Tab-separated table of C-alpha atoms and ligand atoms in Angstrom:
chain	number	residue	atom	x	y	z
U	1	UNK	CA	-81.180	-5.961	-30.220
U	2	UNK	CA	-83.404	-5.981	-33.622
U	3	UNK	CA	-85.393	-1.910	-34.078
U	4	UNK	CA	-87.798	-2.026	-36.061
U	5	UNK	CA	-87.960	1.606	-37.137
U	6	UNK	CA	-85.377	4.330	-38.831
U	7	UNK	CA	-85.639	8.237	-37.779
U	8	UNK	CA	-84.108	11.068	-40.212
U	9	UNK	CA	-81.756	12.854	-37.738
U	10	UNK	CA	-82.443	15.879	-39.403
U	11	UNK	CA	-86.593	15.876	-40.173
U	12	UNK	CA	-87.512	13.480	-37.662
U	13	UNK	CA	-89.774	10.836	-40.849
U	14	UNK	CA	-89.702	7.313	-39.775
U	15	UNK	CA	-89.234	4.417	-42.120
U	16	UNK	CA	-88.987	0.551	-41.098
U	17	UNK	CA	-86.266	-0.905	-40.286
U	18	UNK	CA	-84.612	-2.081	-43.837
U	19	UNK	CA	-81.901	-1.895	-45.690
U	20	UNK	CA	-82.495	2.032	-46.746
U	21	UNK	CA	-79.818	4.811	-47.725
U	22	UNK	CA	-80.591	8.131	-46.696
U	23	UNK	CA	-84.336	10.359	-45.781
U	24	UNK	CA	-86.408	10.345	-48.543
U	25	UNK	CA	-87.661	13.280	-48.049
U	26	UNK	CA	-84.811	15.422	-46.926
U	27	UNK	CA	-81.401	13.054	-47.757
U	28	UNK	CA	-80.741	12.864	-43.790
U	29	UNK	CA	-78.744	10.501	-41.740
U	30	UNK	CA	-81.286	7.808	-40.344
U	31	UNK	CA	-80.511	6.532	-37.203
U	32	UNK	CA	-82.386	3.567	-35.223
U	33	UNK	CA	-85.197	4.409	-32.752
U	34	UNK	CA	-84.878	2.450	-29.623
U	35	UNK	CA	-87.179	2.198	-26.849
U	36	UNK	CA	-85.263	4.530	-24.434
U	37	UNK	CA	-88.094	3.762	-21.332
U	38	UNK	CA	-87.640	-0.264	-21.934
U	39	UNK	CA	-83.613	0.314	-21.858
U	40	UNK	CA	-83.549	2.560	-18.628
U	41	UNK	CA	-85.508	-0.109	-16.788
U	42	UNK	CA	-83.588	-3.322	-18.056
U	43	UNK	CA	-80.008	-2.177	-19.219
U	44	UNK	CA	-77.527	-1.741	-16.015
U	45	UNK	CA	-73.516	-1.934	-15.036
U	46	UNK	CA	-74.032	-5.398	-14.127
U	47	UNK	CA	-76.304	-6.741	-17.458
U	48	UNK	CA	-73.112	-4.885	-19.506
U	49	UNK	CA	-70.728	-6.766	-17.212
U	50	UNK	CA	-71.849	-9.886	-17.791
U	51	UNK	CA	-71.705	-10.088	-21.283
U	52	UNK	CA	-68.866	-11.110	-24.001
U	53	UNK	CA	-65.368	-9.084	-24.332
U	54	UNK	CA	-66.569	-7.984	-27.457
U	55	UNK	CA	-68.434	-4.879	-28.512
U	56	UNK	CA	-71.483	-7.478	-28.309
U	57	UNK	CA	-72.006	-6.814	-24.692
U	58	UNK	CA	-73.604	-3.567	-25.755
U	59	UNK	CA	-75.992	-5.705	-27.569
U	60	UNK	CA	-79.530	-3.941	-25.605
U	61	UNK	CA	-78.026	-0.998	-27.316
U	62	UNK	CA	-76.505	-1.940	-30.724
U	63	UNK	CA	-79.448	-2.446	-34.127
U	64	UNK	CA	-78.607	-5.533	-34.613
U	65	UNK	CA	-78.631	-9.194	-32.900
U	66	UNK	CA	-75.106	-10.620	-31.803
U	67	UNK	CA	-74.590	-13.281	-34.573
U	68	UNK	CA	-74.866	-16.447	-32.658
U	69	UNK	CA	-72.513	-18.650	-34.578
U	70	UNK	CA	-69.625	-16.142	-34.535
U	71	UNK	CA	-67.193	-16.205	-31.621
U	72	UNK	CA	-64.236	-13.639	-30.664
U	73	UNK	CA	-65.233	-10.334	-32.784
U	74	UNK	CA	-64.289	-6.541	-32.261
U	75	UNK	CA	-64.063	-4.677	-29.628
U	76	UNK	CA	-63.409	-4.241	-26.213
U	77	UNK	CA	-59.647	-3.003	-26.798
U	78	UNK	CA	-57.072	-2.165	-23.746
U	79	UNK	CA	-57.203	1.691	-23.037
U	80	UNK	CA	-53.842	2.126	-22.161
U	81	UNK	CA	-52.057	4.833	-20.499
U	82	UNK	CA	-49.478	6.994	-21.744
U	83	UNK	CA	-47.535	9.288	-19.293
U	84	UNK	CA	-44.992	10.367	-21.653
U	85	UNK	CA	-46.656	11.375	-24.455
U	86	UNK	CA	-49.172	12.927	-21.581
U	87	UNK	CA	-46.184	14.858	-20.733
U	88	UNK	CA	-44.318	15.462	-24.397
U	89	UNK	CA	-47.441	17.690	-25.336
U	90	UNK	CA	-47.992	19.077	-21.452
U	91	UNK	CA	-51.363	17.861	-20.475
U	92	UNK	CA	-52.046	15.568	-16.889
U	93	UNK	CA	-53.297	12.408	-18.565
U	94	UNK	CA	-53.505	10.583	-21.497
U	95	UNK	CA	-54.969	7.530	-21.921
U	96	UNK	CA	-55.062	5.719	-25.740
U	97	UNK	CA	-57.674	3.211	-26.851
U	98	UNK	CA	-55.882	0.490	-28.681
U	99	UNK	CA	-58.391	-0.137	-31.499
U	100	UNK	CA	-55.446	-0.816	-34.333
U	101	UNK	CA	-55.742	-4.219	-32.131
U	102	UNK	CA	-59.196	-4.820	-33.483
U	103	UNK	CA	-59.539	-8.399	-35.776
U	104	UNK	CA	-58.192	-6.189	-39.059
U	105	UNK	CA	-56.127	-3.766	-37.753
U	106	UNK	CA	-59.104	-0.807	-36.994
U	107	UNK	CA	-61.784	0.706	-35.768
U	108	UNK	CA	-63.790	-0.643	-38.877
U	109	UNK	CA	-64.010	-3.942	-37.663
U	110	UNK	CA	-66.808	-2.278	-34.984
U	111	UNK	CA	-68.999	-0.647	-38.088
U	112	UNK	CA	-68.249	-3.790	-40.229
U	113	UNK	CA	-69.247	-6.305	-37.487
U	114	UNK	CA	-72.707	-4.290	-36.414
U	115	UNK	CA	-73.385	-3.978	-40.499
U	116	UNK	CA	-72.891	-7.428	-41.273
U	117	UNK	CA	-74.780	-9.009	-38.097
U	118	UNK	CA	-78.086	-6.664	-39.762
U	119	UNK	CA	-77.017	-7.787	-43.473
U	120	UNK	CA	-77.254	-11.563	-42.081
U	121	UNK	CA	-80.751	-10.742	-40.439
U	122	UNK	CA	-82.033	-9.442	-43.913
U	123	UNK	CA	-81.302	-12.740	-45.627
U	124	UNK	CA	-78.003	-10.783	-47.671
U	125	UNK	CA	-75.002	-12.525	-48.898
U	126	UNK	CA	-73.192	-9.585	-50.189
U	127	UNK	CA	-71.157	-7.138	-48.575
U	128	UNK	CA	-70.074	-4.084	-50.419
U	129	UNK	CA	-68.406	-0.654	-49.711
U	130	UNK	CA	-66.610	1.690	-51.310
U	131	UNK	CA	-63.302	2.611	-48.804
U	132	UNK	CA	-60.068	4.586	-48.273
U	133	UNK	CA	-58.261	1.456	-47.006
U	134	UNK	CA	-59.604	0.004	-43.995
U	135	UNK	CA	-63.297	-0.354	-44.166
U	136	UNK	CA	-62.295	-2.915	-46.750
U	137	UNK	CA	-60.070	-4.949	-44.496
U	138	UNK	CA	-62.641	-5.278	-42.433
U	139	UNK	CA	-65.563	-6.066	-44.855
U	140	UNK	CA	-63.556	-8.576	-46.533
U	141	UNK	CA	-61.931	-10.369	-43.134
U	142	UNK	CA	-66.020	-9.803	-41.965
U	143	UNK	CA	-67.259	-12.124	-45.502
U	144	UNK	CA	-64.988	-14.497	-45.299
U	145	UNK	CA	-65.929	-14.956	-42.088
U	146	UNK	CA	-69.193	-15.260	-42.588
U	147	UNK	CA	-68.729	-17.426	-46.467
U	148	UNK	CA	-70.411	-14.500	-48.186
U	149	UNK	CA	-69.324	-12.716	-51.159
U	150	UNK	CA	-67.409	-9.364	-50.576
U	151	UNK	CA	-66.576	-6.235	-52.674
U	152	UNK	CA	-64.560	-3.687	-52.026
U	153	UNK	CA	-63.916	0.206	-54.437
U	154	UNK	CA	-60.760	2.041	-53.388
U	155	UNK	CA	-59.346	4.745	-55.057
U	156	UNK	CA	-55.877	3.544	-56.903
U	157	UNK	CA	-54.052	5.794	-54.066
U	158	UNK	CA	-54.574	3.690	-51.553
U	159	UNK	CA	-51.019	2.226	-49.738
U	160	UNK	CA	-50.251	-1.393	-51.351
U	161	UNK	CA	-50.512	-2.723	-47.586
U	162	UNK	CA	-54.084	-2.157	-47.177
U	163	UNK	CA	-54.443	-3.383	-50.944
U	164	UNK	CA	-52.814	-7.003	-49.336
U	165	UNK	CA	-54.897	-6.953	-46.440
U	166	UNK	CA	-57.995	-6.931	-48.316
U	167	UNK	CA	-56.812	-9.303	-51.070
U	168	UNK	CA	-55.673	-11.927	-48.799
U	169	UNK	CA	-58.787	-12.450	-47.855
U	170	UNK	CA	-60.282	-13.473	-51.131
U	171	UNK	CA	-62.438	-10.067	-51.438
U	172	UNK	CA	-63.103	-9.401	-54.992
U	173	UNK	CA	-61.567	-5.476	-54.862
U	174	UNK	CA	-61.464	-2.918	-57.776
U	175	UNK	CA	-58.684	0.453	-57.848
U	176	UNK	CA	-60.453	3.073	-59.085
U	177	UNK	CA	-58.677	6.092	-61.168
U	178	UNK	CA	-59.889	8.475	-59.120
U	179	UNK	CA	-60.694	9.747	-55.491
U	180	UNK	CA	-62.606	8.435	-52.676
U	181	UNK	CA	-65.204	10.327	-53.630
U	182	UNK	CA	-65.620	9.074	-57.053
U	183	UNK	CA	-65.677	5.341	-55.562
U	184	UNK	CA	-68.364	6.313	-53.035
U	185	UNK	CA	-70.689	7.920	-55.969
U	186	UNK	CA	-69.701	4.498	-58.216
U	187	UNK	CA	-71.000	2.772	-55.096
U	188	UNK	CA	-74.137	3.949	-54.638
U	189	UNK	CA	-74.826	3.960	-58.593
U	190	UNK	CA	-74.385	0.234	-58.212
U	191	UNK	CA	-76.730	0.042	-55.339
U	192	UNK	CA	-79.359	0.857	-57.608
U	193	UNK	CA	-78.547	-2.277	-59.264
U	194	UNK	CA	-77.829	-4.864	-56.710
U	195	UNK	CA	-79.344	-6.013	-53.722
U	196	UNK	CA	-76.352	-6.083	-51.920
U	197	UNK	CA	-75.483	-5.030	-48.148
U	198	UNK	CA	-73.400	-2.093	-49.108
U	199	UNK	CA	-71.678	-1.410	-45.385
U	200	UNK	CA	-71.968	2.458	-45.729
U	201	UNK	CA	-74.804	2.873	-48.002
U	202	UNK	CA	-77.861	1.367	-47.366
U	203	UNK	CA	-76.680	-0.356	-44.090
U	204	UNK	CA	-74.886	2.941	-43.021
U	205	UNK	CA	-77.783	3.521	-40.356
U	206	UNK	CA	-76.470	0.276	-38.385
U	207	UNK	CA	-73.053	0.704	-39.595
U	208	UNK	CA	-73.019	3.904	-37.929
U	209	UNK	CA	-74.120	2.313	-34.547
U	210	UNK	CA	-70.743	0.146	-34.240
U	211	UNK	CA	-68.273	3.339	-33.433
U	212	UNK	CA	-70.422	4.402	-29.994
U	213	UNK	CA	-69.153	1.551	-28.169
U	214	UNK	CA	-65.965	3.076	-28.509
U	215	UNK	CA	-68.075	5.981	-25.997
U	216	UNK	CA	-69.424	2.878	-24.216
U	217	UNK	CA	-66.075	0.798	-23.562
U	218	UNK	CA	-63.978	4.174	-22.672
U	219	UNK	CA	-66.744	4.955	-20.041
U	220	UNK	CA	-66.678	1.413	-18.742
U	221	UNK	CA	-63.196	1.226	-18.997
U	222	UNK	CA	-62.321	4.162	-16.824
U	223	UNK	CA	-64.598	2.878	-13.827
U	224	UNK	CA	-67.820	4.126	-14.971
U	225	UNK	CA	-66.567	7.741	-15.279
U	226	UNK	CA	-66.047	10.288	-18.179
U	227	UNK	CA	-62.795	11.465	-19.591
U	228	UNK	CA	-62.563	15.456	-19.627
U	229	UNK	CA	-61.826	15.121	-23.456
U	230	UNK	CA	-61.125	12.277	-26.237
U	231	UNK	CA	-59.515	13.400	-29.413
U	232	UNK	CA	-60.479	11.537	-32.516
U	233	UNK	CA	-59.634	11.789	-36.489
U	234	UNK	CA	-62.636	12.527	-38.890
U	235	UNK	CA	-62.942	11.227	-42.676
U	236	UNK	CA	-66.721	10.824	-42.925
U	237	UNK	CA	-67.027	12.489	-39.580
U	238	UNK	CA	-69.145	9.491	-38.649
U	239	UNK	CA	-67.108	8.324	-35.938
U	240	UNK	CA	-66.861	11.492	-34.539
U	241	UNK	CA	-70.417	12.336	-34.178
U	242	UNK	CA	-71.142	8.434	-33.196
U	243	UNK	CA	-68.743	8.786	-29.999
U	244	UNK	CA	-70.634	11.862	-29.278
U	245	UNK	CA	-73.962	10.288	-28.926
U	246	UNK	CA	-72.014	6.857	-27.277
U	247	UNK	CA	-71.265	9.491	-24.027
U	248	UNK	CA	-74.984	10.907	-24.191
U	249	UNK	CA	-77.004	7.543	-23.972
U	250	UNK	CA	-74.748	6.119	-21.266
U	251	UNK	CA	-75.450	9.377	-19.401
U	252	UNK	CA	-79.072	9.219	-20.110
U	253	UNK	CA	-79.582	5.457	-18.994
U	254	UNK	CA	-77.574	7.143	-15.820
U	255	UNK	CA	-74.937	4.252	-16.026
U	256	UNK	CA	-72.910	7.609	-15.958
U	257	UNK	CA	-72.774	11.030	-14.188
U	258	UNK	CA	-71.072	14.334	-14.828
U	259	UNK	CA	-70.524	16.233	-17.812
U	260	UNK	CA	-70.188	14.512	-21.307
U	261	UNK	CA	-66.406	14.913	-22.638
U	262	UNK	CA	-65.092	17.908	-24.817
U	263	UNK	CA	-64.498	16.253	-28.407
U	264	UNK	CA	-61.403	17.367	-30.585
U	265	UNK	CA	-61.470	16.296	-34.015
U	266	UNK	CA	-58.656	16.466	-36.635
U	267	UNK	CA	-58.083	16.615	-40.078
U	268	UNK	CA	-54.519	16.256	-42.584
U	269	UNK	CA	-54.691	20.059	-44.048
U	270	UNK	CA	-54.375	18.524	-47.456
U	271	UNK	CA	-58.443	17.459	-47.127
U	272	UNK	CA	-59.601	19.113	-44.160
U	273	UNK	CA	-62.975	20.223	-45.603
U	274	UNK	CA	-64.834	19.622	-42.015
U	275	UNK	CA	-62.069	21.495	-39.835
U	276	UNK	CA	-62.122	24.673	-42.177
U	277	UNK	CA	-65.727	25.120	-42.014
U	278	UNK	CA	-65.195	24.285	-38.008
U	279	UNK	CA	-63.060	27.513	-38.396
U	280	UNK	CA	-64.677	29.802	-40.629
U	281	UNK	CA	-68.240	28.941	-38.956
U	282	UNK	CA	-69.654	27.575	-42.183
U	283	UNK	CA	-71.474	24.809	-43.894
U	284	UNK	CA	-68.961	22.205	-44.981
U	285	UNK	CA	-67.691	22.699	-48.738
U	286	UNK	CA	-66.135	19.272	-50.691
U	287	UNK	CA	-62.202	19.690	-51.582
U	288	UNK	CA	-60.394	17.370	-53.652
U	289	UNK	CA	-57.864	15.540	-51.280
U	290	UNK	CA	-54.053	15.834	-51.254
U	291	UNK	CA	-52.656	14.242	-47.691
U	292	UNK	CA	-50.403	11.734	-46.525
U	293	UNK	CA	-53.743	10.272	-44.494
U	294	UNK	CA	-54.838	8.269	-47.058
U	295	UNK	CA	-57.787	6.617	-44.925
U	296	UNK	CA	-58.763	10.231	-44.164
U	297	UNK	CA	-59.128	11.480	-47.445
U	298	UNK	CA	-62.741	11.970	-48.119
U	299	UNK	CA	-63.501	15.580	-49.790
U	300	UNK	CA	-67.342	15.582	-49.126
U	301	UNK	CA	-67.869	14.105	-45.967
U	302	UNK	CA	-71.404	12.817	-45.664
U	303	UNK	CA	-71.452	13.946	-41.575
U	304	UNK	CA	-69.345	16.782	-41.973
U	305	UNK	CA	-72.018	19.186	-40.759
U	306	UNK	CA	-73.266	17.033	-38.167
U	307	UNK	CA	-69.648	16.833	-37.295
U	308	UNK	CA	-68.684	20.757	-36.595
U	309	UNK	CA	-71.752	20.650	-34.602
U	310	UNK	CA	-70.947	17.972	-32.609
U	311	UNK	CA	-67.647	19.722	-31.628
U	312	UNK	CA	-69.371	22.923	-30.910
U	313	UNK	CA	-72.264	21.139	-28.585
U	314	UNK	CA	-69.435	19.403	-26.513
U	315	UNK	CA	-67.251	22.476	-25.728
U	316	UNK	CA	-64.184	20.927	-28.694
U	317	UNK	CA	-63.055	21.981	-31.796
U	318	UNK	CA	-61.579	20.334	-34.574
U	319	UNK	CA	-58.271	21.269	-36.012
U	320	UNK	CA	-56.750	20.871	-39.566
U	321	UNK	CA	-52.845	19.368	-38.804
U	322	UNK	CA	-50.118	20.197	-40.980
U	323	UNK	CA	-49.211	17.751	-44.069
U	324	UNK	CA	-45.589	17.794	-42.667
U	325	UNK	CA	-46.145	16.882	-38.984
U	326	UNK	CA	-47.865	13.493	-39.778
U	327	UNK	CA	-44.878	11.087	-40.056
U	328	UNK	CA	-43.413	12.904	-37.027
U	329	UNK	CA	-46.640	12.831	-35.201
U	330	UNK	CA	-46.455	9.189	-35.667
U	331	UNK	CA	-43.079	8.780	-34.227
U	332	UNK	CA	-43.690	10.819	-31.035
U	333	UNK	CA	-46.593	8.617	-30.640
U	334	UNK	CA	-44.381	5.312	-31.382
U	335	UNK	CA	-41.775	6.731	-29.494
U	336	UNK	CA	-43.381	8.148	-25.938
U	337	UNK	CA	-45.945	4.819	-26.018
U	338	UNK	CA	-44.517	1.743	-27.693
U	339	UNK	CA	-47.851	1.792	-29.753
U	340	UNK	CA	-47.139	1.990	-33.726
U	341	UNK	CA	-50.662	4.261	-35.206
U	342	UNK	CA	-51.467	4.657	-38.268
U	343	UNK	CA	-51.250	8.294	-40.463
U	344	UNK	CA	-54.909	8.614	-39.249
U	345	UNK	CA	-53.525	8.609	-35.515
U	346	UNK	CA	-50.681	11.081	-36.714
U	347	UNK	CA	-52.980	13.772	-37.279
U	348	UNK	CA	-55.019	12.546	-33.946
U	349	UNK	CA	-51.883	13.396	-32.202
U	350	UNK	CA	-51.891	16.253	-33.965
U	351	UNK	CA	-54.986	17.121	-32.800
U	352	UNK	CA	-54.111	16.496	-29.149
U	353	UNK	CA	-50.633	19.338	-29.698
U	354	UNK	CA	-52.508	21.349	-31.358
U	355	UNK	CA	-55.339	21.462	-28.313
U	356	UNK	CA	-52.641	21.694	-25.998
U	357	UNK	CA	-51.180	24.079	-27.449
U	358	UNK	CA	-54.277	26.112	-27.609
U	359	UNK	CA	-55.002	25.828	-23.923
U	360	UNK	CA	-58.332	23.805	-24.514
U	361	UNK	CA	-56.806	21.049	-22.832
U	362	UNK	CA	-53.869	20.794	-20.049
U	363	UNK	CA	-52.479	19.816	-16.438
U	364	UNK	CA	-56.067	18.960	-15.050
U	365	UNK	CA	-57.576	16.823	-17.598
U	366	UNK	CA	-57.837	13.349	-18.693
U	367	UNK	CA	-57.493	12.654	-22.167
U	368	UNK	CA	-58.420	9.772	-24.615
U	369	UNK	CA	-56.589	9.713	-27.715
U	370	UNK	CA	-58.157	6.979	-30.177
U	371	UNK	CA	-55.642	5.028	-32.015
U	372	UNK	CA	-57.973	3.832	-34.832
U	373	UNK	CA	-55.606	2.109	-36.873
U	374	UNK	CA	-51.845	0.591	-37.474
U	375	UNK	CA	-48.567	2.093	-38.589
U	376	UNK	CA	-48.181	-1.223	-39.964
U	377	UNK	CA	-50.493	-1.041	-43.361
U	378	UNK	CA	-48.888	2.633	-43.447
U	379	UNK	CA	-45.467	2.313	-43.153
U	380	UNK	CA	-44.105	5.033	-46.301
U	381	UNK	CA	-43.891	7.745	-43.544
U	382	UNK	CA	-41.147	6.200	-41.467
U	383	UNK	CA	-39.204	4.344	-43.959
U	384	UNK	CA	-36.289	7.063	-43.850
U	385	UNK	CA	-36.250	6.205	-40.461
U	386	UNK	CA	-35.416	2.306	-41.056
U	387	UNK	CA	-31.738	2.063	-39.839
U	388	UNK	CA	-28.327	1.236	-41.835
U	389	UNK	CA	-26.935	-1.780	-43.891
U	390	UNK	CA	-23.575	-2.824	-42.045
U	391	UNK	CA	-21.188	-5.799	-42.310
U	392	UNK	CA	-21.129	-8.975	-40.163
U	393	UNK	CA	-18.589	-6.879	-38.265
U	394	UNK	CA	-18.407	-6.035	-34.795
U	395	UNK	CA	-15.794	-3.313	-35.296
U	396	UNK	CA	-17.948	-1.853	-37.652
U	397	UNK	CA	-21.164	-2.375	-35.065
U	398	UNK	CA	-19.317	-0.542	-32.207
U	399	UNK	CA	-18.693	2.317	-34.633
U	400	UNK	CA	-22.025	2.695	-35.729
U	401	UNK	CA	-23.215	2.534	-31.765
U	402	UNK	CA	-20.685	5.477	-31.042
U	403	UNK	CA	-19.186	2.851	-28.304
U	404	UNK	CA	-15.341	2.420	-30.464
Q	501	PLP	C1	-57.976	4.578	-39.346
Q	501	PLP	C2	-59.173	5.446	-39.536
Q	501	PLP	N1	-59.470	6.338	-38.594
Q	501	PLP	C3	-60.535	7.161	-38.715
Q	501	PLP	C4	-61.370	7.134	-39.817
Q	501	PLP	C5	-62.511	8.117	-39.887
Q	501	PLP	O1	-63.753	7.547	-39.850
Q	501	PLP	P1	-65.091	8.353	-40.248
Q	501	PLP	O2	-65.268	8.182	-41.732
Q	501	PLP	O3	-66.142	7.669	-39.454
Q	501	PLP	O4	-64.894	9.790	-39.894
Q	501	PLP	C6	-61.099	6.207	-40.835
Q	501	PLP	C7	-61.981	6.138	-42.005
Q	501	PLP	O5	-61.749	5.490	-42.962
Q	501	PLP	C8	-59.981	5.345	-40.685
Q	501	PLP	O6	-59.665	4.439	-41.621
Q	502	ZN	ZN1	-85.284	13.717	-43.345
């Protein structure tokens, strides 16, 4: 559905419904105002069933129109359970949303696909973004789609696989000497320049929108009922505080009851600026990244704030894992599921021990761990894993198996 008016999270001004950065007034988030009164009376189970296995059948609720031309789309990926991970870290249930199956490999595809259904309402034929890896999969897989021009900023750290899977797509792409961070402020430089749709700029306040129907298709998912807790990594902290107020407008159009889910957030130590000031009780202060979790590394994280006290209003926390236990974290994952996550879903796992090992979660609850990406564009933390050279020589074979 089209809004036709912005709100600053923070100050409450209103702007129309454009392509616009942040509050002028105060540099808040804006977020789209929807006509809450209108939704309660016409949005139900049944209007949600009936629509596309895409995150398009949250239309009523999404800033943008479904693009009518474009078929398939994100969204709407298997939650899957997991009972021996559930019982590797000690807690009842654990159920993971598969959204590494997504069109590019991520979550981004959900942002990406509301951003560029608002950029095509707007008359834009640019799509822009400064990214750690992913975001410009997706915004480049999103323009070709759509036969519109892409470009993509990443810092010159990013893994050569997510390099590939932007390039194949014919994206025009620049590596930056430098951090995330320095992309992001190159970024919105140029968007003084150009009237381009840049994803998480001036479309972030749609953008945004895309990662609550991860909220919406876990609720749905599970019956119409809430998980006791969902565990989720944080870079911007956008998706984080998104899934947050996913759970909240479900249970305020009453398409669900009971208590909105405890969120757990985590963080690589080597740029965990929003789980430190989680911690210490404190405004969020940038770092300059040094982590395995590439797609995580953002050192001033434009929700960060927003983020902490997101965990804090849902009962969570958010937890900085150790540089060391990513790979690893990875394998359990690959190795109690079948299901091959990224780094960013090593340090989700981490989150999840590190929960469990605080007692926040355990034997009684049901937990949804978001797999937000693939192993696949981040494979340098297994490699030493990858198994032996031998001869064409079954002697050799049954040696190696332990069965001579
Ligand atoms: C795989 C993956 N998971 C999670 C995130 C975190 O997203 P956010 O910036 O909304 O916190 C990112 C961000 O790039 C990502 O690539
Ligand atoms: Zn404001």
């Amino acid at each position: 559905m089209s809004v036709d008016t912005l709100r600053c999270r923070v100050c409450e001004a209103e702007y129309p419904a454009v392509a616009s950065g942040s509050c002028a007034r105060c540099f808040g988030p804006l977020e789209p105002v929807y006509d809450w009164d209108e939704l309660a009376r016409t949005v139900t189970r049944e209007s949600i069933e009936a629509g596309p296995r895409t995150l398009w059948r949250y239309e009523a609720l999404l800033p943008s129109t479904a693009p009518a031309n474009i078929t398939g789309g994100p969204g709407w990926t298997q939650l899957v359970s997991a009972p021996r991970l559930a019982s590797a870290v000690g807690v009842g249930e654990v159920l993971l949303k598969l959204d590494h199956t997504n069109p590019t490999h991520s979550f981004k595809d959900r942002v990406v696909g509301v951003a560029a259904a608002k950029a095509a309402e707007l008359g834009i034929e640019t799509l822009a973004c400064a990214s750690t890896g992913n975001l410009g999969n997706a915004v480049a897989a999103r323009a070709a789609l759509g036969g519109m021009r892409s470009v993509v900023i990443y810092p010159n750290t990013v893994e050569p696989e997510k390099l590939l899977a932007t390039a194949v797509y014919g994206g025009e792409m620049y590596a930056v000497r430098g951090t995330y961070d320095d992309c992001s402020r190159l970024i919105v430089e140029l968007s003084g320049e150009v009237d381009w749709a840049f994803v998480n700029v001036n479309l972030r306040a749609y953008y945004a929108e895309g990662s609550k129907t991860l909220a919406f298709e876990i609720a749905e998912q599970l019956g119409w009922e809430l998980p006791d807790a969902v565990i989720a990594p944080i870079a911007s902290g956008s998706l984080f505080t998104k899934i947050w107020q996913g759970f909240e407008q479900f249970r305020r159009l009453g398409l669900v009851e009971g208590q909105a889910p405890r969120l757990y957030g985590g963080q690589a130590q080597g740029c965990a600026p929003v789980a430190h000031a989680f911690a210490d009780d404190r405004p969020v202060s940038p770092v300059r990244p040094d982590t395995v979790a590439h797609s995580l590394a953002i050192g001033a994280p434009a929700d960060g704030d927003l983020a902490t006290a997101t965990a804090r209003a849902s009962n969570g926390a958010i937890y900085a894992v150790p540089e060391e236990d990513v790979g690893p974290n990875m394998s359990l994952l690959a190795g109690t599921s079948g299901v091959f996550g990224e780094t960013a879903a090593g340090v989700t796992v981490g989150a999840l021990r590190a929960a469990a090992a605080a007692g926040e979660i355990g034997e009684n609850d049901r937990v949804v761990v978001l797999v937000t990406g693939t192993g696949l564009k981040t494979p340098q933390l297994i490699e030493a894993r990858v198994g032996r050279e031998i001869e064409a020589d079954v002697d050799e074979l049954l040696e190696g198996l332990g069965v001579a």
